[in-house]
Coordinates of C-alpha atoms in Angstrom, one line a residue:
M1 CA -16.5 63.9 -15.8
A2 CA -13.8 65.0 -13.3
F3 CA -13.5 64.3 -9.6
V4 CA -12.7 67.6 -7.9
I5 CA -11.5 68.4 -4.4
V6 CA -12.5 71.8 -3.1
T7 CA -11.9 73.7 0.2
D8 CA -12.4 77.2 1.6
S9 CA -10.0 79.9 2.8
A10 CA -10.4 79.1 6.4
S11 CA -7.9 76.4 5.5
D12 CA -5.2 79.1 5.2
M13 CA -3.9 77.0 2.3
P14 CA -0.2 77.9 1.7
M15 CA 0.2 79.4 -1.8
P16 CA 2.8 76.9 -3.0
I17 CA 0.4 74.0 -2.3
K18 CA -2.6 75.8 -3.7
E19 CA -0.7 76.5 -6.9
K20 CA 0.9 73.0 -7.2
Y21 CA -2.4 71.2 -7.2
D22 CA -4.5 74.1 -8.6
I23 CA -6.8 73.9 -5.6
H24 CA -10.2 75.7 -5.7
V25 CA -10.2 77.6 -2.4
I26 CA -13.6 79.4 -1.8
P27 CA -12.9 82.8 -0.1
T28 CA -14.4 83.6 3.2
P29 CA -16.0 87.0 3.6
V30 CA -14.4 89.6 5.8
T31 CA -16.1 93.0 6.5
I32 CA -13.8 95.9 7.3
E33 CA -15.5 99.2 8.2
G34 CA -18.7 98.0 6.6
T35 CA -17.1 97.0 3.3
D36 CA -16.9 93.3 2.2
Y37 CA -13.7 91.7 1.2
F38 CA -12.8 88.1 0.5
D39 CA -10.0 86.3 2.3
S40 CA -7.0 85.7 0.1
E41 CA -8.8 87.0 -3.0
N42 CA -8.8 90.8 -2.5
I43 CA -7.5 91.0 1.1
F44 CA -4.3 89.2 2.2
P45 CA -2.9 88.4 5.6
D46 CA -0.1 91.0 5.9
E47 CA -2.4 93.8 4.7
F48 CA -5.2 92.5 6.9
Y49 CA -3.1 92.5 10.1
Q50 CA -1.9 96.0 9.4
I51 CA -5.6 97.1 9.2
Q52 CA -6.3 95.2 12.3
S53 CA -3.5 96.9 14.2
E54 CA -5.1 100.3 13.3
G55 CA -8.2 99.3 15.3
K56 CA -10.6 99.3 12.4
D57 CA -14.0 97.5 12.8
I58 CA -13.6 94.0 11.5
K59 CA -16.3 91.3 11.3
T60 CA -16.5 87.9 9.6
Y61 CA -19.4 85.8 8.4
H62 CA -19.5 82.3 6.9
I63 CA -19.8 81.7 3.2
S64 CA -23.5 81.9 2.2
Q65 CA -25.7 79.5 0.4
Y66 CA -25.7 82.0 -2.6
M67 CA -21.9 82.2 -2.7
F68 CA -21.7 78.4 -2.6
V69 CA -24.1 78.1 -5.5
Q70 CA -22.0 80.5 -7.5
H71 CA -18.9 78.4 -6.9
F72 CA -20.4 74.9 -7.3
S73 CA -22.7 75.4 -10.2
P74 CA -20.0 75.3 -12.9
Y75 CA -19.0 71.8 -11.7
A76 CA -22.7 70.6 -11.9
E77 CA -22.9 72.1 -15.4
R78 CA -19.9 70.1 -16.5
G79 CA -21.0 66.9 -14.9
D80 CA -18.1 66.9 -12.4
E81 CA -18.2 65.2 -9.0
V82 CA -17.1 67.4 -6.0
L83 CA -15.6 66.6 -2.6
Y84 CA -15.8 69.7 -0.4
I85 CA -13.7 69.7 2.8
C86 CA -15.2 72.6 4.8
F87 CA -14.4 74.7 7.9
S88 CA -15.5 73.1 11.2
T89 CA -19.2 73.3 12.1
G90 CA -18.0 73.8 15.7
I91 CA -16.7 77.3 14.7
A92 CA -18.8 78.4 11.7
G93 CA -22.0 77.6 9.8
T94 CA -20.2 76.8 6.6
Y95 CA -21.3 73.1 6.4
N96 CA -25.0 73.9 6.6
A97 CA -24.8 76.6 4.0
A98 CA -22.9 74.3 1.6
N99 CA -25.6 71.5 2.1
L100 CA -28.4 74.0 1.3
A101 CA -26.5 75.1 -1.8
R102 CA -26.0 71.5 -3.0
D103 CA -29.8 70.9 -2.6
E104 CA -30.5 74.0 -4.6
I105 CA -28.2 73.0 -7.4
K106 CA -29.6 69.5 -7.6
E107 CA -33.0 71.0 -8.4
T108 CA -31.5 72.0 -11.7
Y109 CA -28.9 69.3 -12.0
P110 CA -30.4 66.2 -10.3
N111 CA -27.5 64.0 -11.2
F112 CA -25.0 66.3 -9.5
T113 CA -22.9 64.4 -7.0
M114 CA -21.2 66.3 -4.2
T115 CA -19.8 65.0 -0.9
I116 CA -19.5 67.6 1.9
I117 CA -17.3 66.7 4.8
D118 CA -17.1 68.7 8.0
S119 CA -13.3 68.7 8.6
K120 CA -13.8 69.5 12.4
S121 CA -10.6 71.5 11.7
A122 CA -9.4 75.0 11.1
S123 CA -6.6 76.8 9.4
C124 CA -3.6 74.5 8.6
G125 CA -5.6 71.6 10.0
I126 CA -7.8 71.7 6.9
S127 CA -4.8 72.3 4.7
L128 CA -3.1 69.2 6.2
I129 CA -6.2 67.1 5.2
V130 CA -6.7 68.6 1.8
E131 CA -3.0 68.3 0.8
R132 CA -3.1 64.6 1.7
L133 CA -6.1 64.0 -0.5
F134 CA -4.4 65.6 -3.4
I135 CA -1.2 63.6 -2.8
M136 CA -3.4 60.4 -2.8
K137 CA -5.2 61.5 -6.0
E138 CA -1.8 62.2 -7.7
N139 CA -0.6 58.7 -6.7
G140 CA -3.6 57.0 -8.2
A141 CA -5.9 56.5 -5.2
P142 CA -9.5 55.6 -6.3
K143 CA -12.2 58.2 -5.5
D144 CA -13.8 56.0 -2.9
V145 CA -10.5 55.6 -1.0
I146 CA -9.9 59.4 -1.1
I147 CA -13.4 60.0 0.3
K148 CA -12.7 57.3 3.0
A149 CA -9.5 59.1 3.9
A150 CA -11.2 62.4 4.1
E151 CA -13.7 60.9 6.5
F152 CA -10.9 59.3 8.6
Y153 CA -9.0 62.5 9.0
S154 CA -12.1 64.5 9.8
S155 CA -13.1 62.0 12.5
N156 CA -11.2 63.7 15.3
H157 CA -7.9 62.5 14.1
V158 CA -6.4 65.9 13.5
E159 CA -5.0 67.6 16.6
H160 CA -4.8 71.4 16.9
L161 CA -2.7 73.1 19.6
I162 CA -3.0 76.9 19.7
S163 CA -1.9 79.9 21.7
V164 CA -2.0 83.6 21.3
V165 CA 0.0 86.6 22.5
D166 CA -3.0 89.0 23.0
L167 CA -6.2 87.7 24.7
E168 CA -8.2 90.8 23.6
Y169 CA -9.2 89.3 20.3
L170 CA -10.5 86.1 21.9
I171 CA -12.4 88.3 24.4
K172 CA -14.1 90.1 21.5
G173 CA -15.0 86.8 19.9
G174 CA -16.5 85.5 23.2
R175 CA -13.9 82.7 23.5
V176 CA -12.5 84.2 26.8
S177 CA -14.5 86.1 29.4
R178 CA -13.7 89.8 30.0
F179 CA -12.6 89.1 33.6
S180 CA -10.4 86.2 32.7
G181 CA -8.9 88.2 29.8
V182 CA -8.1 91.2 32.0
M183 CA -6.6 89.0 34.7
G184 CA -4.7 86.9 32.1
G185 CA -3.3 90.0 30.5
A186 CA -2.1 91.4 33.9
L187 CA -0.4 88.1 34.8
D188 CA 0.9 87.4 31.3
I189 CA -1.2 84.3 31.2
K190 CA -1.4 82.6 27.8
P191 CA -4.1 80.0 26.9
I192 CA -3.4 76.6 25.4
I193 CA -6.4 76.0 23.2
V194 CA -7.4 72.8 21.4
V195 CA -10.1 71.9 18.8
N196 CA -12.3 69.4 20.6
K197 CA -14.3 66.4 19.4
D198 CA -17.1 68.7 18.3
G199 CA -14.7 70.8 16.2
A200 CA -15.0 73.8 18.6
L201 CA -12.2 75.8 20.3
E202 CA -11.7 74.7 23.9
P203 CA -9.2 76.2 26.4
K204 CA -7.2 73.4 28.0
E205 CA -4.4 74.9 30.0
K206 CA -2.9 78.3 31.1
V207 CA 0.8 79.1 30.9
R208 CA 2.6 82.2 32.1
G209 CA 4.5 83.8 29.2
F210 CA 4.2 83.2 25.4
R211 CA 7.6 81.5 25.1
K212 CA 6.6 79.0 27.7
A213 CA 3.2 78.5 25.9
V214 CA 5.1 77.7 22.7
S215 CA 7.3 75.2 24.5
R216 CA 4.2 73.6 26.1
L217 CA 2.6 73.3 22.6
I218 CA 5.7 71.4 21.5
D219 CA 5.6 69.1 24.5
M220 CA 1.9 68.3 23.9
V221 CA 2.7 67.2 20.3
G222 CA 4.6 64.3 21.9
E223 CA 1.8 63.6 24.3
R224 CA -0.9 63.5 21.7
G225 CA 0.8 62.6 18.4
V226 CA 1.0 59.1 16.9
E227 CA 3.8 57.9 14.6
L228 CA 5.2 61.4 14.4
E229 CA 8.3 60.2 12.5
K230 CA 6.0 59.2 9.6
Q231 CA 4.0 62.3 9.6
R232 CA 3.9 65.6 7.7
V233 CA 2.7 68.0 10.4
A234 CA 1.8 71.7 10.1
V235 CA 2.7 74.9 11.8
C236 CA 0.9 78.2 11.3
A237 CA 1.4 81.7 12.7
G238 CA 0.2 85.2 12.3
T239 CA 2.7 87.9 11.6
D240 CA 5.7 86.3 13.2
K241 CA 6.9 84.2 10.3
F242 CA 10.2 83.4 12.0
L243 CA 8.3 81.7 14.8
G244 CA 6.7 79.2 12.4
H245 CA 10.1 78.2 11.0
D246 CA 11.6 78.0 14.5
I247 CA 8.8 75.7 15.7
A248 CA 9.2 73.6 12.6
K249 CA 12.9 73.1 13.3
R250 CA 12.2 72.1 16.9
L251 CA 9.6 69.6 15.9
V252 CA 12.1 68.0 13.4
E253 CA 14.9 67.9 16.0
R254 CA 12.7 66.6 18.8
Y255 CA 10.3 64.2 17.1
N256 CA 12.0 63.5 13.8
V257 CA 8.8 64.4 11.9
K258 CA 8.8 63.5 8.2
S259 CA 8.2 67.1 7.1
V260 CA 6.5 70.3 8.1
M261 CA 4.0 72.4 6.3
I262 CA 4.4 76.1 7.3
G263 CA 1.5 78.4 6.8
Q264 CA 0.2 81.8 7.8
V265 CA -3.1 82.3 9.6
G266 CA -5.3 84.3 7.3
C267 CA -8.0 86.9 7.7
A268 CA -11.0 84.6 8.5
I269 CA -9.3 83.2 11.6
G270 CA -6.9 86.0 12.3
A271 CA -9.9 88.3 12.9
H272 CA -10.6 86.3 16.0
T273 CA -7.1 85.6 17.2
G274 CA -5.1 88.6 16.3
P275 CA -1.7 88.7 14.7
G276 CA 0.1 86.9 17.6
V277 CA -1.3 83.5 17.1
V278 CA 0.5 80.2 16.6
G279 CA -0.8 76.7 16.0
I280 CA 0.7 73.2 15.6
V281 CA -1.4 70.5 13.8
F282 CA -0.7 66.8 13.5
L283 CA -2.4 63.4 13.6
N284 CA -3.3 61.4 16.7
A285 CA -3.8 58.1 14.8
S286 CA -1.9 56.0 12.3
E287 CA -2.6 56.6 8.7
S288 CA -1.1 53.3 7.6
E289 CA -4.3 52.4 5.8
F290 CA -3.5 55.0 3.2
A291 CA 0.3 54.8 3.3
E292 CA 0.6 53.4 -0.3
Y293 CA -0.8 56.6 -1.7
L294 CA 1.0 59.0 0.7
K295 CA 4.5 60.0 -0.4
F296 CA 5.6 63.2 1.3
E297 CA 8.4 65.2 -0.2

């Protein structure tokens, strides 16, 4: 019997990390012009953003109970135990669907053990949690300690700071009102968005100009972060890959962070933010309790 850690593609898991730990990432559905695709399985970010720029009709929906059953049943058949770190319930219905799937599977495999944790995170916030769990596992952390760590990180200890170039995508998704969006566009106003205690997106501030918005995000890391010099933080962006590396460099220079995970926002989230999105993710609490198992490269 194996202990397996699983996540979904709303994590925007960087490919080197996914391949290093052989992580099972369940793809999120994306519908383009009425045809279903699966994020990072048969549609990838660069191709997706090109399609998005052409103005095609794009919709997303959360992974269904049926899809989860298909992905989790093989573990139940083998007698494996699963820890699933899922997309925030404040943004999608993934958590509920996964619980329904677990209950369905247990009708056939009553001894199947599966822990489902609402990450209250999105994109690289989920990746930051999942990578830490795999590092702990690799360094010999017991299963119960790994689950405890997952619960710790998912208890509002992962900070997300986000901004976008184009408000239109947030307007379409209902995150910004049409009036506010039009006025913001006319005045070059960019939102500073956080993920709140309920795991939902929440506008916090407004800044004029995207460059100033990025600088404000970096300032806020210092205001909200704890023990940054001991942390591996994350930066994710849409199509501007240079921006992610530039922000990472600035975080190292300013806060002497331990290391930086750089990722690309994928289809599931990019559908609602557009290509000009950037996010910084880090911790707001000490992780000293798990330090013996955390060795960042």
